[in-house]
Coordinates of C-alpha atoms and ligand atoms in Angstrom, one line a residue:
M1 CA 79.3 -52.0 -4.5
I2 CA 81.3 -49.0 -5.9
K3 CA 84.4 -48.0 -3.9
K4 CA 85.8 -44.5 -4.1
A5 CA 89.3 -43.2 -3.4
E6 CA 91.4 -40.1 -4.1
G7 CA 94.9 -40.1 -5.4
T8 CA 97.5 -38.5 -7.6
V9 CA 98.1 -39.4 -11.3
I10 CA 101.8 -40.6 -11.5
G11 CA 102.0 -41.8 -15.0
L12 CA 100.2 -42.4 -18.3
I13 CA 100.7 -45.8 -19.9
A14 CA 99.0 -46.7 -23.2
G15 CA 95.8 -44.8 -22.4
Y16 CA 95.7 -45.9 -18.7
Y17 CA 96.3 -43.5 -15.8
D18 CA 98.3 -44.8 -12.9
V19 CA 97.0 -43.3 -9.7
Q20 CA 98.9 -43.3 -6.4
T21 CA 96.4 -43.8 -3.6
A22 CA 96.9 -44.4 0.1
D23 CA 96.6 -48.1 -0.6
G24 CA 99.0 -48.3 -3.5
V25 CA 99.0 -47.6 -7.2
V26 CA 95.8 -48.3 -9.1
R27 CA 95.7 -48.5 -12.9
T28 CA 92.6 -46.7 -14.2
R29 CA 90.8 -45.7 -17.3
A30 CA 89.4 -42.2 -17.8
R31 CA 85.6 -41.8 -18.1
G32 CA 84.3 -40.7 -21.5
V33 CA 82.9 -37.6 -19.8
F34 CA 86.4 -36.0 -20.0
R35 CA 86.4 -36.2 -23.7
Q36 CA 83.1 -34.5 -23.9
K37 CA 84.2 -31.7 -21.6
K38 CA 87.5 -31.5 -23.5
E39 CA 89.4 -32.0 -20.2
K40 CA 92.3 -34.3 -20.0
P41 CA 93.7 -35.8 -16.8
T42 CA 97.4 -34.9 -16.5
V43 CA 100.3 -36.3 -14.6
G44 CA 100.3 -34.5 -11.2
D45 CA 96.5 -34.2 -11.1
H46 CA 94.8 -35.0 -7.8
V47 CA 91.8 -37.1 -8.8
E48 CA 88.9 -39.2 -7.6
I49 CA 88.7 -42.8 -8.7
Q50 CA 86.0 -45.5 -8.5
V51 CA 86.4 -49.2 -8.5
D52 CA 83.2 -51.1 -9.7
D53 CA 81.9 -54.6 -8.7
K54 CA 84.0 -56.2 -11.4
G55 CA 87.2 -54.6 -10.1
T56 CA 87.5 -52.2 -13.0
S57 CA 88.9 -48.8 -11.9
Y58 CA 87.9 -45.5 -13.4
L59 CA 89.3 -42.0 -13.0
V60 CA 86.1 -40.0 -12.5
K61 CA 87.0 -36.5 -11.4
I62 CA 89.9 -34.1 -11.6
L63 CA 90.2 -32.0 -8.4
P64 CA 90.9 -28.3 -8.9
R65 CA 94.5 -27.6 -10.2
L66 CA 97.1 -25.3 -8.7
N67 CA 98.8 -24.9 -12.1
L68 CA 99.7 -26.7 -15.3
I69 CA 103.3 -26.3 -16.4
G70 CA 105.4 -27.4 -19.4
R71 CA 104.9 -29.4 -22.5
P72 CA 104.1 -32.3 -21.9
A73 CA 102.4 -30.8 -18.8
V74 CA 102.7 -31.5 -15.1
A75 CA 99.8 -30.4 -12.9
N76 CA 100.0 -29.0 -9.4
V77 CA 103.7 -28.2 -9.5
N78 CA 105.0 -26.7 -6.2
H79 CA 108.7 -26.5 -7.1
V80 CA 111.1 -26.9 -10.0
L81 CA 114.4 -28.7 -9.8
L82 CA 116.3 -27.1 -12.6
V83 CA 119.1 -29.2 -14.0
I84 CA 121.7 -27.2 -15.9
S85 CA 124.8 -28.9 -17.1
A86 CA 128.4 -27.5 -17.0
V87 CA 129.1 -29.1 -20.4
Q88 CA 127.3 -31.2 -22.9
P89 CA 125.2 -29.2 -23.4
D90 CA 127.4 -26.2 -22.5
F91 CA 126.4 -24.1 -19.5
S92 CA 124.5 -21.0 -20.6
V93 CA 123.5 -18.1 -18.5
Q94 CA 121.0 -17.1 -21.1
L95 CA 119.2 -20.4 -20.9
L96 CA 119.3 -20.2 -17.1
D97 CA 117.7 -16.8 -17.1
R98 CA 115.0 -17.9 -19.5
F99 CA 114.1 -20.8 -17.2
L100 CA 114.1 -18.7 -14.1
T101 CA 112.0 -15.9 -15.6
F102 CA 109.5 -18.4 -16.9
F103 CA 109.0 -20.1 -13.6
S104 CA 109.0 -16.9 -11.7
W105 CA 106.1 -15.8 -14.0
K106 CA 104.4 -19.1 -13.2
K107 CA 104.9 -18.4 -9.5
V108 CA 106.9 -21.6 -8.9
D109 CA 110.1 -21.6 -6.8
V110 CA 113.2 -23.1 -8.4
T111 CA 116.2 -25.0 -7.0
I112 CA 119.2 -25.1 -9.3
Y113 CA 121.4 -28.1 -9.8
L114 CA 124.6 -27.9 -11.8
S115 CA 125.3 -31.3 -13.3
K116 CA 128.6 -32.6 -14.9
A117 CA 130.8 -30.4 -12.9
D118 CA 133.0 -33.5 -12.6
M119 CA 133.6 -33.3 -16.4
L120 CA 135.4 -30.0 -16.0
E121 CA 137.2 -30.9 -12.8
N122 CA 139.2 -27.9 -11.6
S123 CA 139.3 -25.9 -14.8
S124 CA 138.9 -22.2 -15.1
K125 CA 135.7 -22.8 -17.0
L126 CA 134.2 -24.4 -14.0
S127 CA 135.4 -21.6 -11.7
K128 CA 133.6 -19.1 -14.0
I129 CA 130.4 -21.1 -13.9
K130 CA 130.5 -21.3 -10.1
E131 CA 131.1 -17.6 -9.9
E132 CA 128.1 -17.0 -12.0
L133 CA 126.0 -19.4 -9.9
A134 CA 127.1 -17.6 -6.7
Y135 CA 125.2 -14.6 -8.1
Y136 CA 122.0 -16.6 -8.4
Q137 CA 122.5 -17.9 -4.8
K138 CA 122.9 -14.3 -3.7
I139 CA 119.6 -13.2 -5.2
G140 CA 117.8 -16.0 -3.4
Y141 CA 118.0 -19.3 -5.4
A142 CA 119.2 -22.5 -3.7
V143 CA 122.1 -23.8 -5.8
Y144 CA 123.7 -27.3 -5.7
D145 CA 126.8 -28.4 -7.7
N146 CA 127.3 -31.7 -6.0
S147 CA 124.8 -34.5 -6.6
D148 CA 125.7 -36.3 -3.3
E149 CA 124.6 -33.2 -1.3
L150 CA 121.4 -32.9 -3.3
V151 CA 120.5 -36.6 -3.1
E152 CA 120.9 -36.4 0.7
S153 CA 118.9 -33.3 1.2
I154 CA 116.0 -33.8 -1.3
P155 CA 113.8 -36.2 0.7
N156 CA 113.6 -33.5 3.4
L157 CA 113.1 -30.6 0.9
I158 CA 110.0 -32.2 -0.7
K159 CA 107.3 -31.6 1.9
E160 CA 104.2 -33.7 2.3
N161 CA 102.2 -34.2 -0.9
Q162 CA 104.3 -31.6 -2.7
I163 CA 105.0 -32.2 -6.4
W164 CA 108.5 -31.2 -7.6
T165 CA 109.4 -31.4 -11.2
M166 CA 112.7 -31.6 -13.0
A167 CA 113.3 -29.2 -15.8
G168 CA 116.3 -28.6 -18.1
Q169 CA 117.6 -29.3 -21.5
S170 CA 117.7 -32.7 -23.0
G171 CA 120.9 -34.4 -22.0
A172 CA 121.4 -32.1 -19.0
G173 CA 121.2 -35.1 -16.6
K174 CA 117.7 -35.1 -15.2
S175 CA 117.1 -38.9 -15.4
T176 CA 120.7 -39.6 -14.2
L177 CA 119.9 -37.5 -11.1
L178 CA 116.5 -39.2 -10.6
N179 CA 118.2 -42.6 -10.7
K180 CA 120.6 -41.4 -7.9
I181 CA 117.7 -40.1 -5.8
K182 CA 115.5 -43.2 -6.4
K183 CA 117.7 -46.2 -6.7
D184 CA 114.9 -48.4 -8.1
A185 CA 113.7 -45.9 -10.7
N186 CA 115.6 -47.3 -13.6
Q187 CA 115.0 -44.3 -15.9
A188 CA 116.7 -44.7 -19.2
T189 CA 119.5 -42.1 -19.7
G190 CA 120.9 -40.9 -23.0
K191 CA 124.0 -40.3 -25.0
I192 CA 125.0 -36.8 -26.1
S193 CA 125.3 -36.3 -29.8
V194 CA 128.9 -35.2 -30.2
V195 CA 128.1 -33.2 -33.3
L196 CA 125.3 -31.2 -31.9
N197 CA 126.4 -31.2 -28.2
R198 CA 122.7 -32.0 -27.5
G199 CA 120.7 -34.7 -25.9
K200 CA 118.1 -36.6 -27.9
H201 CA 115.1 -36.6 -25.7
T202 CA 115.7 -39.9 -24.0
T203 CA 112.8 -39.4 -21.6
R204 CA 109.6 -39.1 -23.5
Q205 CA 106.9 -39.0 -20.8
V206 CA 106.3 -37.3 -17.5
Q207 CA 106.4 -39.7 -14.6
L208 CA 106.1 -39.0 -10.9
F209 CA 108.2 -40.8 -8.3
K210 CA 107.6 -40.9 -4.6
V211 CA 110.4 -39.0 -2.9
G212 CA 110.2 -38.1 0.8
E213 CA 106.6 -37.3 1.7
G214 CA 105.8 -36.1 -1.9
F215 CA 106.7 -36.6 -5.5
L216 CA 109.4 -35.8 -8.0
A217 CA 108.7 -35.8 -11.7
D218 CA 111.2 -36.8 -14.4
T219 CA 110.2 -35.0 -17.6
P220 CA 111.4 -34.6 -21.2
G221 CA 112.6 -31.1 -20.2
F222 CA 110.4 -28.1 -21.1
S223 CA 112.8 -27.4 -24.0
S224 CA 110.7 -24.7 -25.7
I225 CA 109.8 -22.0 -23.3
D226 CA 107.3 -19.5 -24.6
F227 CA 107.4 -16.1 -23.0
T228 CA 105.3 -14.3 -25.5
P229 CA 102.1 -14.4 -23.3
I230 CA 103.9 -12.2 -20.7
K231 CA 103.1 -8.5 -21.0
V232 CA 106.3 -6.6 -21.8
N233 CA 105.9 -4.1 -19.0
E234 CA 105.4 -6.9 -16.5
L235 CA 108.6 -8.8 -17.4
C236 CA 110.7 -6.8 -14.9
N237 CA 108.6 -8.3 -12.1
Y238 CA 110.0 -11.8 -12.9
F239 CA 113.6 -10.8 -12.5
V240 CA 113.6 -11.2 -8.7
E241 CA 116.5 -8.8 -7.9
F242 CA 115.0 -6.1 -10.3
K243 CA 111.7 -6.5 -8.5
K244 CA 113.3 -6.0 -5.2
A245 CA 115.3 -3.0 -6.3
S246 CA 112.3 -1.4 -8.1
S247 CA 110.8 0.0 -4.8
K248 CA 113.8 2.5 -4.9
C249 CA 113.3 3.5 -8.5
K250 CA 112.0 7.1 -8.8
F251 CA 109.0 6.2 -11.0
R252 CA 106.4 3.6 -10.2
G253 CA 106.3 1.1 -13.0
C254 CA 109.9 1.9 -14.0
Q255 CA 111.0 -0.4 -16.8
H256 CA 114.7 0.2 -15.9
I257 CA 115.5 1.3 -19.4
K258 CA 116.2 5.1 -19.6
E259 CA 114.1 6.4 -16.7
P260 CA 115.9 8.8 -14.4
G261 CA 116.5 7.7 -10.8
C262 CA 116.4 4.0 -11.7
E263 CA 117.8 1.8 -8.9
V264 CA 118.3 -1.2 -11.2
K265 CA 120.5 0.9 -13.5
R266 CA 122.4 2.2 -10.6
L267 CA 123.1 -1.3 -9.2
L268 CA 124.0 -2.4 -12.7
E269 CA 126.6 0.4 -13.0
E270 CA 128.0 -0.5 -9.6
G271 CA 128.4 -4.1 -10.7
I272 CA 125.9 -5.4 -8.2
I273 CA 123.4 -6.5 -10.8
L274 CA 125.0 -8.9 -13.3
Q275 CA 125.4 -7.4 -16.8
S276 CA 124.3 -10.7 -18.4
R277 CA 121.1 -10.6 -16.4
Y278 CA 120.3 -7.1 -17.7
D279 CA 121.2 -8.0 -21.3
D280 CA 118.9 -11.0 -21.1
Y281 CA 116.1 -8.8 -19.7
L282 CA 116.5 -6.6 -22.8
S283 CA 116.6 -9.4 -25.2
M284 CA 113.5 -11.0 -23.7
R285 CA 111.7 -7.7 -24.0
T286 CA 112.4 -7.7 -27.7
E287 CA 111.3 -11.2 -28.0
I288 CA 108.0 -10.4 -26.3
S289 CA 107.4 -7.3 -28.3
E290 CA 108.1 -9.2 -31.5
G291 CA 105.8 -11.9 -30.4
R292 CA 108.0 -14.8 -31.3
M293 CA 110.8 -17.0 -29.9
P294 CA 114.2 -16.7 -31.5
E295 CA 114.8 -19.2 -34.3
Y296 CA 117.6 -21.0 -32.4
L297 CA 115.3 -22.0 -29.6
K298 CA 112.6 -23.6 -31.7
Ligands
GTP1 N1 130.0 -37.2 -16.1 C1 128.7 -36.9 -15.8 N2 127.9 -37.4 -16.7 C2 126.5 -37.1 -16.5 C3 126.1 -36.4 -15.4 N3 124.8 -36.3 -15.4 C4 124.4 -36.9 -16.6 N4 125.4 -37.4 -17.3 C5 125.4 -38.1 -18.6 O1 124.7 -37.2 -19.5 C6 124.0 -38.0 -20.4 C7 122.5 -37.5 -20.5 O2 121.9 -37.7 -19.2 P1 120.4 -37.9 -19.0 O3 120.2 -38.2 -17.5 O4 119.8 -39.0 -19.9 O5 119.8 -36.5 -19.4 P2 118.3 -36.0 -19.4 O6 118.3 -34.6 -18.8 O7 117.4 -37.0 -18.6 O8 117.9 -36.0 -20.9 P3 116.4 -36.1 -21.6 O9 115.7 -37.3 -21.0 O10 116.7 -36.3 -23.0 O11 115.7 -34.8 -21.3 C8 124.1 -39.5 -20.0 O12 125.1 -40.1 -20.8 C9 124.6 -39.4 -18.5 O13 125.4 -40.4 -18.1 C10 127.1 -36.0 -14.4 O14 126.8 -35.3 -13.4 N5 128.4 -36.3 -14.7
MG2 MG1 115.7 -38.0 -19.2
ZN3 ZN1 114.1 1.3 -12.5

């Protein structure tokens, strides 16, 4: 007799798909039909599995996806936990804006976590970072700079069957945070290359961990974000505070460049919109018009 079940793909191990079902984790093989259809089950996919008489388990069907985000991809992402480090690698507002714009385009909400604040202690560098992050909080993002607070809150933040995924540069501290959230996760964590001030992609694969009533994915970090598919005149919609202000711009479809009666420019001049946000908006526009990512990000 063939038994059927539904579940969520939590990991990929040597060609096998581990599927979390109501009765536990089942290791399955994908049916050849996926290869013919050029479909590939992905971590985060909600799937149907079958167990045959001999006890062999197969992944037979991928249920419709909400989205597919990142490289390597995670499917059905409800929320991103963006880990951005104070140092090693150095905090960068440009990088933060890139991530936020990208996920806003993908229609996925973001919570920001500042890691390694302990490495700067009470320095002026840390105060400056916190000041900048306060702006992001003001425009609507949840921001944490203390891992204890985040570790305590996160099981309640991840709602039933939601999939949250970590994002952030290699070495930012995603796996370190995951190990604090899931004491038994044992994810390997890396060393920072002193010369490059960069991590070395310690995490190689996407894996989901049960947290609260849902899942949290550790990932290798979405390091290359490609905006070029975004239409240049739609970019302003993905800067949340620009979008909000734009209803007061004189012209519909205002790009907030040189148009008269532009509310975004007014707020910028008043110091309410952060200059670095506006500068990043302009540089992303250039990047999209030129159709390529800047060399340093490749
Ligand atoms: N002092 C301090 N060190 C941290 C913190 N978070 C991470 N680290 C260190 O930073 C290094 C990199 O951390 P990982 O957790 O491996 O970084 P990652 O984001 O998972 O990196 P990839 O897997 O390469 O994408 C490790 O040596 C950690 O111990 C923190 O909050 N404070
Ligand atoms: Mg990692
Ligand atoms: Zn405008």
